[in-house]
Amino acid sequence: MSLSDSRVISLLNGSFVPVYLANEDYRDKGAAPPEEKKDLRRIHAEGHAAGKSVGTVHAYVLDSEGKLLDSMHVAEAAKANGMLGMLQRTVEKLGVKPGAPVAAAKPQSQPAAKPGELTVHVVARYLEKKGNEYVLIEDAGGNWSAFPGESWVSLSPAQQAKLVPAGPADLGAKWTPDPEVVKTLLGHFYPPTENNDLSKNRFEAVTLQGSVLTKGEGRTVGVLSGSFRMGHPFYHKEDGRVVEAALGGRVIWETATGKVSLLRLVTQDGIYRSPQGQGLPFGVAARSIP
Amino acid sequence: MFRCSGVQVFRRCSGERKVTCRAIFIAAGLALAAGAAVAREPENWVDQRVHQWQPTEKEKRWETIGWAKDIRDAIRLAREHRRPVFLFTLDGRMGVGRC
């Protein structure tokens, strides 16, 4: 995990202009501007012409005019020593004088919130068993799947109102949140895979029920419980794999309007199961922001 | 523990599609029952899980790098500051770990 290595971070911040891109955006129908796509194609062409390593998952070093200097397949660049070697060679060759970062560091996962919408942050990750507990994976040898996958989900005022009872509800009263709104959230409840096309999810069962816990001062607090089972291929081709988990959560809303001010929904005993019945434990936590 | 890409990769987005991820499903062998609805009082354990499963500081360390917006922005900054560009290309969305 070279990009988490403090020596690599220091070199990148102090002597380079770092940038990363998603290949999907640079394909023919991708969202990147034509000039961007042209630049990437040029970099690839320069690499081919110079006999350097070229590919989609790569680390490239360009000079200050954008000409390709060096490259490395991600399998090598992921190793801190390999990456450091390439970066240090460049610094020495060009005589780069270290300085402050030229771009500000900032969170790379940010919501696109609109007024009135409820922004929900979803974190999904594989877990490992230690004793009787399922805990974060401490050391997966740099494997990407040990890292969490994040999603941002926006719920409109109408969707929020469908999550809670229509009108005032008595203490202990039970209700069923709108299944379609629930699926909007649960569609993101899968561990890191190489398929993130939500249209390939297949809901097989979804049950979620609410129960009013407390009321007062114009707001109502409810608890949520249920379970779900959803087909989710690891790659883009159907493979029979499913995610399944029990669910628990809490929701707070304005009693009069149904506007949700807080939403929490987490998995319990989540497993990503193969058609043979074996699988991996995972956990998902969704929380509204702020 | 499973290995998905079979190689040490940058952070979590390798795009290493050549290497299958079968090991992930073969190795685990953990069969958890997930059918029953959760009946516990959720105030504590729900919040605890939300807290525990957030991305950690260690996992977010790569975000302490000052990333340029795109290739053209990087080259513009490189010219301005007389620095080389480091370009990482990947399949998937590194920002959210969905590859």
Coordinates of C-alpha atoms in Angstrom, one line a residue:
Chain A
M1 CA 0.0 0.0 0.0
S2 CA 2.6 2.5 -1.1
L3 CA 0.2 5.4 -1.2
S4 CA -0.2 5.0 2.6
D5 CA 3.5 5.0 3.1
S6 CA 4.8 8.1 4.8
R7 CA 7.9 8.3 2.6
V8 CA 5.9 8.0 -0.6
I9 CA 3.4 10.6 0.7
S10 CA 6.2 13.0 1.6
L11 CA 7.8 12.6 -1.8
L12 CA 4.6 13.0 -3.7
N13 CA 3.5 16.1 -1.7
G14 CA 6.9 17.7 -1.7
S15 CA 8.3 17.0 -5.2
F16 CA 5.4 16.0 -7.5
V17 CA 2.0 17.0 -8.7
P18 CA 0.0 13.9 -7.9
V19 CA -3.2 13.0 -9.8
Y20 CA -5.3 9.9 -10.2
L21 CA -8.1 9.0 -12.6
A22 CA -10.8 6.4 -13.1
N23 CA -10.4 4.7 -16.5
E24 CA -14.2 4.5 -16.9
D25 CA -14.2 8.3 -17.3
Y26 CA -11.6 8.2 -20.1
R27 CA -13.2 5.6 -22.3
D28 CA -15.1 6.7 -25.4
K29 CA -18.4 7.3 -23.6
G30 CA -16.8 8.3 -20.4
A31 CA -17.4 11.6 -18.6
A32 CA -13.9 13.1 -19.0
P33 CA -13.6 16.0 -21.4
P34 CA -12.2 15.1 -24.8
E35 CA -8.9 17.0 -24.1
E36 CA -8.4 14.8 -21.0
K37 CA -8.9 11.6 -23.0
K38 CA -6.6 12.9 -25.7
D39 CA -3.9 13.5 -23.0
L40 CA -4.2 10.0 -21.6
R41 CA -4.0 8.5 -25.1
R42 CA -0.9 10.6 -25.8
I43 CA 0.7 9.3 -22.6
H44 CA 0.0 5.7 -23.6
A45 CA 1.3 6.3 -27.1
E46 CA 4.5 7.8 -25.7
G47 CA 4.9 4.8 -23.5
H48 CA 4.5 2.4 -26.3
A49 CA 6.9 4.3 -28.5
A50 CA 9.5 4.3 -25.7
G51 CA 9.0 0.6 -24.9
K52 CA 7.8 1.4 -21.4
S53 CA 5.2 -0.4 -19.4
V54 CA 1.7 0.8 -20.4
G55 CA -1.7 -0.2 -19.3
T56 CA -4.9 0.8 -17.6
V57 CA -3.8 0.2 -14.0
H58 CA -0.5 1.9 -13.9
A59 CA 1.6 4.6 -12.3
Y60 CA 3.1 7.1 -14.7
V61 CA 5.7 9.9 -14.1
L62 CA 5.5 12.8 -16.5
D63 CA 7.9 15.8 -16.8
S64 CA 6.6 19.3 -16.1
E65 CA 5.4 19.6 -19.7
G66 CA 3.5 16.3 -19.4
K67 CA 5.9 14.1 -21.4
L68 CA 6.2 10.5 -20.2
L69 CA 9.3 9.8 -18.2
D70 CA 8.7 6.6 -16.4
S71 CA 6.0 4.0 -15.7
M72 CA 5.2 1.1 -13.5
H73 CA 2.5 -1.5 -13.4
V74 CA 0.3 -1.2 -10.3
A75 CA 1.5 -4.6 -9.0
E76 CA 5.0 -3.1 -8.6
A77 CA 4.0 0.4 -7.8
A78 CA 1.9 -0.9 -4.9
K79 CA 5.1 -1.9 -3.1
A80 CA 6.5 1.0 -1.3
N81 CA 10.1 0.3 -2.2
G82 CA 9.3 0.0 -5.9
M83 CA 7.4 3.2 -5.9
L84 CA 10.0 5.0 -3.9
G85 CA 12.6 3.9 -6.4
M86 CA 10.7 5.4 -9.4
L87 CA 10.0 8.6 -7.6
Q88 CA 13.5 9.1 -6.3
R89 CA 15.0 8.4 -9.7
T90 CA 12.8 11.2 -11.1
V91 CA 13.7 13.7 -8.4
E92 CA 17.4 13.1 -8.9
K93 CA 17.2 13.1 -12.7
L94 CA 15.2 16.4 -12.8
G95 CA 16.9 18.0 -9.8
V96 CA 13.5 18.7 -8.2
K97 CA 13.8 21.0 -5.2
P98 CA 11.3 19.8 -2.5
G99 CA 8.6 22.3 -1.3
A100 CA 5.1 22.5 -0.1
P101 CA 2.3 20.6 -1.8
V102 CA 0.9 22.4 -4.8
A103 CA -2.6 21.1 -4.3
A104 CA -4.5 21.0 -1.1
A105 CA -5.1 17.6 0.5
K106 CA -8.8 17.0 1.0
P107 CA -11.3 14.2 1.6
Q108 CA -11.7 12.2 -1.6
S109 CA -15.1 10.9 -0.6
Q110 CA -17.6 13.7 -0.4
P111 CA -21.4 13.9 -0.7
A112 CA -23.2 16.0 -3.3
A113 CA -26.0 17.2 -1.0
K114 CA -29.0 19.2 -2.2
P115 CA -31.2 21.3 0.0
G116 CA -34.0 19.3 1.7
E117 CA -32.4 16.0 1.0
L118 CA -31.1 13.6 3.6
T119 CA -27.6 12.6 2.9
V120 CA -26.7 9.1 4.0
H121 CA -23.1 7.8 4.2
V122 CA -22.8 4.1 3.7
V123 CA -19.6 2.2 4.7
A124 CA -19.3 -1.4 3.8
R125 CA -16.4 -3.6 4.7
Y126 CA -15.3 -7.2 5.1
L127 CA -14.8 -8.4 8.6
E128 CA -12.8 -11.1 10.3
K129 CA -13.6 -13.2 13.3
K130 CA -11.6 -12.8 16.5
G131 CA -12.9 -14.8 19.4
N132 CA -16.6 -14.3 19.3
E133 CA -16.5 -10.9 17.6
Y134 CA -16.3 -9.8 14.0
V135 CA -13.8 -7.0 13.7
L136 CA -12.0 -4.9 11.1
I137 CA -9.4 -6.7 9.1
E138 CA -6.1 -5.6 10.6
D139 CA -3.7 -7.0 8.0
A140 CA -4.7 -8.2 4.6
G141 CA -1.2 -7.8 3.1
G142 CA -2.1 -4.7 1.2
N143 CA -5.2 -6.2 -0.4
W144 CA -7.7 -3.7 -1.5
S145 CA -10.6 -5.7 -0.3
A146 CA -9.6 -5.0 3.3
F147 CA -10.5 -1.4 2.8
P148 CA -14.0 -0.1 3.1
G149 CA -16.3 0.8 0.2
E150 CA -18.3 3.9 0.6
S151 CA -21.5 5.2 -0.9
W152 CA -23.4 8.4 -0.6
V153 CA -27.2 8.2 -0.9
S154 CA -29.6 11.1 -1.0
L155 CA -33.2 10.8 0.1
S156 CA -35.7 13.4 -1.0
P157 CA -38.3 14.8 1.4
A158 CA -40.9 12.5 -0.1
Q159 CA -38.7 9.5 0.4
Q160 CA -37.9 10.5 4.0
A161 CA -41.7 10.7 4.7
K162 CA -42.1 7.2 3.3
L163 CA -39.6 5.8 5.7
V164 CA -41.7 6.8 8.8
P165 CA -45.4 6.5 9.8
A166 CA -47.8 8.7 8.0
G167 CA -49.0 11.1 10.7
P168 CA -48.6 10.8 14.5
A169 CA -48.1 7.3 15.9
D170 CA -48.5 6.0 19.4
L171 CA -45.7 4.7 21.5
G172 CA -44.9 1.1 20.6
A173 CA -46.8 1.4 17.3
K174 CA -45.3 -0.5 14.5
W175 CA -45.0 0.5 10.9
T176 CA -43.4 -0.8 7.6
P177 CA -41.1 1.7 5.9
D178 CA -41.7 1.9 2.1
P179 CA -39.9 -1.1 0.6
E180 CA -38.8 0.9 -2.5
V181 CA -37.1 3.6 -0.3
V182 CA -35.5 0.9 1.8
K183 CA -34.2 -0.7 -1.3
T184 CA -32.7 2.6 -2.3
L185 CA -30.5 2.3 0.7
L186 CA -29.9 -1.5 0.7
G187 CA -28.8 -1.4 -2.9
H188 CA -25.5 -0.1 -1.5
F189 CA -25.3 -2.7 1.3
Y190 CA -22.7 -5.0 -0.2
P191 CA -19.0 -5.5 0.6
P192 CA -16.2 -4.3 -1.7
T193 CA -16.5 -6.1 -5.1
E194 CA -15.4 -5.2 -8.6
N195 CA -19.1 -4.8 -9.6
N196 CA -20.7 -1.5 -8.6
D197 CA -23.5 -1.5 -11.1
L198 CA -26.6 -1.3 -8.8
S199 CA -28.8 -2.4 -11.7
K200 CA -27.3 -5.8 -11.3
N201 CA -28.5 -6.2 -7.8
R202 CA -31.4 -8.7 -7.3
F203 CA -33.5 -8.3 -4.2
E204 CA -34.8 -11.7 -3.1
A205 CA -36.2 -10.6 0.3
V206 CA -36.5 -7.4 2.2
T207 CA -38.2 -7.0 5.5
L208 CA -37.9 -3.9 7.7
Q209 CA -40.2 -2.9 10.4
G210 CA -40.3 0.2 12.6
S211 CA -41.5 0.6 16.2
V212 CA -42.1 3.9 17.9
L213 CA -39.7 4.2 20.9
T214 CA -40.2 7.7 22.2
K215 CA -42.1 10.9 21.4
G216 CA -41.9 14.4 22.5
E217 CA -41.0 18.0 21.6
G218 CA -42.3 17.6 18.0
R219 CA -40.2 14.6 17.2
T220 CA -40.5 10.9 17.2
V221 CA -37.9 8.2 17.7
G222 CA -38.3 4.8 16.2
V223 CA -36.2 1.6 16.0
L224 CA -35.8 -0.4 12.9
S225 CA -35.3 -4.2 12.6
G226 CA -35.4 -6.6 9.7
S227 CA -33.3 -8.5 7.3
F228 CA -32.5 -8.7 3.6
R229 CA -31.1 -10.9 0.9
M230 CA -29.8 -9.5 -2.3
G231 CA -28.0 -11.1 -5.3
H232 CA -24.8 -9.2 -6.1
P233 CA -22.3 -10.6 -8.6
F234 CA -18.6 -10.0 -7.6
Y235 CA -17.8 -9.1 -11.2
H236 CA -20.3 -7.9 -13.7
K237 CA -21.4 -11.3 -14.8
E238 CA -24.0 -13.1 -12.8
D239 CA -22.4 -15.6 -10.5
G240 CA -25.1 -16.5 -8.0
R241 CA -23.6 -14.7 -5.1
V242 CA -25.8 -13.1 -2.6
V243 CA -25.5 -10.7 0.4
E244 CA -27.6 -11.4 3.4
A245 CA -27.8 -9.8 6.8
A246 CA -30.1 -8.9 9.6
L247 CA -30.7 -5.2 10.1
G248 CA -31.0 -2.9 13.0
G249 CA -31.4 0.9 13.1
R250 CA -32.8 4.0 14.5
V251 CA -34.7 6.9 12.9
I252 CA -35.7 10.2 14.3
W253 CA -38.2 12.5 12.5
E254 CA -40.3 15.6 12.8
T255 CA -43.7 14.2 13.9
A256 CA -45.7 16.7 11.9
T257 CA -43.8 16.6 8.6
G258 CA -42.1 13.3 8.5
K259 CA -38.8 15.0 7.8
V260 CA -36.0 12.7 9.0
S261 CA -33.3 14.3 11.1
L262 CA -31.3 11.1 11.9
L263 CA -31.1 7.7 10.3
R264 CA -28.9 4.8 11.3
L265 CA -29.1 1.4 9.7
V266 CA -26.5 -1.4 10.3
T267 CA -26.1 -5.0 9.4
Q268 CA -25.9 -7.9 11.8
D269 CA -24.3 -11.2 10.8
G270 CA -23.8 -10.0 7.3
I271 CA -22.4 -12.6 4.9
Y272 CA -21.5 -12.5 1.2
R273 CA -22.4 -16.0 0.2
S274 CA -21.3 -18.0 -2.9
P275 CA -23.7 -20.5 -4.6
Q276 CA -21.9 -23.3 -2.8
G277 CA -23.0 -21.8 0.5
Q278 CA -19.7 -20.5 1.8
G279 CA -19.0 -16.9 2.2
L280 CA -17.3 -14.0 3.9
P281 CA -18.5 -11.9 6.8
F282 CA -19.1 -8.3 6.1
G283 CA -20.6 -5.3 7.8
V284 CA -22.4 -2.2 6.5
A285 CA -23.2 1.0 8.5
A286 CA -25.3 3.7 7.1
R287 CA -25.7 7.1 8.9
S288 CA -27.2 10.3 7.9
I289 CA -25.0 13.4 7.7
P290 CA -24.8 15.5 9.8
Chain B
M1 CA -7.5 -14.3 5.1
F2 CA -8.7 -13.9 1.6
R3 CA -6.8 -12.2 -1.2
C4 CA -8.8 -10.7 -3.9
S5 CA -6.3 -9.4 -6.4
G6 CA -3.4 -11.7 -5.6
V7 CA -1.0 -8.8 -5.7
Q8 CA -0.2 -6.0 -3.4
V9 CA -2.0 -3.1 -4.7
F10 CA -2.1 0.6 -4.1
R11 CA -4.9 1.2 -1.8
R12 CA -7.9 -0.9 -2.7
C13 CA -8.5 -0.4 -6.4
S14 CA -6.3 -2.6 -8.5
G15 CA -8.3 -3.4 -11.6
E16 CA -6.3 -6.7 -11.6
R17 CA -9.0 -8.6 -13.4
K18 CA -6.5 -11.3 -14.6
V19 CA -6.3 -12.8 -11.2
T20 CA -9.5 -14.3 -10.1
C21 CA -11.1 -13.7 -6.7
R22 CA -12.1 -17.3 -6.2
A23 CA -9.9 -17.6 -3.1
I24 CA -12.1 -15.2 -1.4
F25 CA -15.0 -17.6 -1.5
I26 CA -13.0 -20.8 -1.0
A27 CA -11.0 -19.8 2.0
A28 CA -13.5 -18.3 4.3
G29 CA -15.9 -21.1 5.0
L30 CA -17.7 -19.0 7.5
A31 CA -21.4 -19.7 7.4
L32 CA -23.4 -17.2 9.4
A33 CA -27.0 -17.3 9.9
A34 CA -28.5 -14.0 8.8
G35 CA -32.2 -14.7 8.5
A36 CA -33.4 -13.6 11.9
A37 CA -34.5 -10.1 12.5
V38 CA -32.5 -8.1 15.1
A39 CA -34.5 -7.9 18.3
R40 CA -32.0 -6.1 20.5
E41 CA -32.4 -2.5 21.8
P42 CA -30.5 -0.7 19.0
E43 CA -29.5 2.6 20.6
N44 CA -26.1 1.3 21.8
W45 CA -25.0 -1.4 19.4
V46 CA -26.2 0.4 16.3
D47 CA -24.2 3.6 17.2
Q48 CA -21.3 1.4 18.2
R49 CA -21.2 -0.3 14.9
V50 CA -21.6 2.9 13.0
H51 CA -18.6 4.2 14.9
Q52 CA -16.5 1.1 14.6
W53 CA -17.0 0.6 10.9
Q54 CA -16.1 4.1 9.7
P55 CA -13.0 4.4 7.5
T56 CA -10.0 4.6 9.8
E57 CA -7.2 7.2 9.9
K58 CA -4.9 4.6 8.6
E59 CA -7.2 3.8 5.7
K60 CA -7.5 7.5 4.8
R61 CA -3.8 8.2 5.0
W62 CA -3.6 8.5 1.2
E63 CA -6.0 11.4 1.4
T64 CA -3.2 13.5 3.0
I65 CA -1.8 13.6 -0.5
G66 CA -2.7 16.8 -2.3
W67 CA -4.2 15.5 -5.5
A68 CA -4.7 17.6 -8.6
K69 CA -8.2 17.6 -10.2
D70 CA -7.3 16.0 -13.5
I71 CA -4.4 15.5 -16.0
R72 CA -4.7 19.0 -17.4
D73 CA -4.8 20.6 -14.0
A74 CA -1.8 18.5 -13.0
I75 CA 0.2 19.6 -16.0
R76 CA -0.7 23.2 -15.4
L77 CA 0.5 23.0 -11.8
A78 CA 3.6 21.1 -12.9
R79 CA 4.6 23.9 -15.4
E80 CA 3.9 26.5 -12.8
H81 CA 5.9 24.8 -10.1
R82 CA 8.5 23.1 -12.3
R83 CA 7.6 19.7 -10.9
P84 CA 7.0 16.3 -12.4
V85 CA 3.5 14.7 -12.4
F86 CA 2.7 11.5 -10.8
L87 CA -0.3 9.9 -12.5
F88 CA -2.1 6.9 -11.2
T89 CA -4.8 5.3 -13.4
L90 CA -7.1 2.7 -12.1
D91 CA -10.4 0.9 -12.7
G92 CA -13.1 2.1 -10.3
R93 CA -13.5 4.9 -7.9
M94 CA -10.6 5.2 -5.5
G95 CA -12.2 8.0 -3.6
V96 CA -15.0 5.7 -2.3
G97 CA -13.2 2.4 -2.6
R98 CA -15.8 1.1 -5.0
C99 CA -13.7 -0.5 -7.7

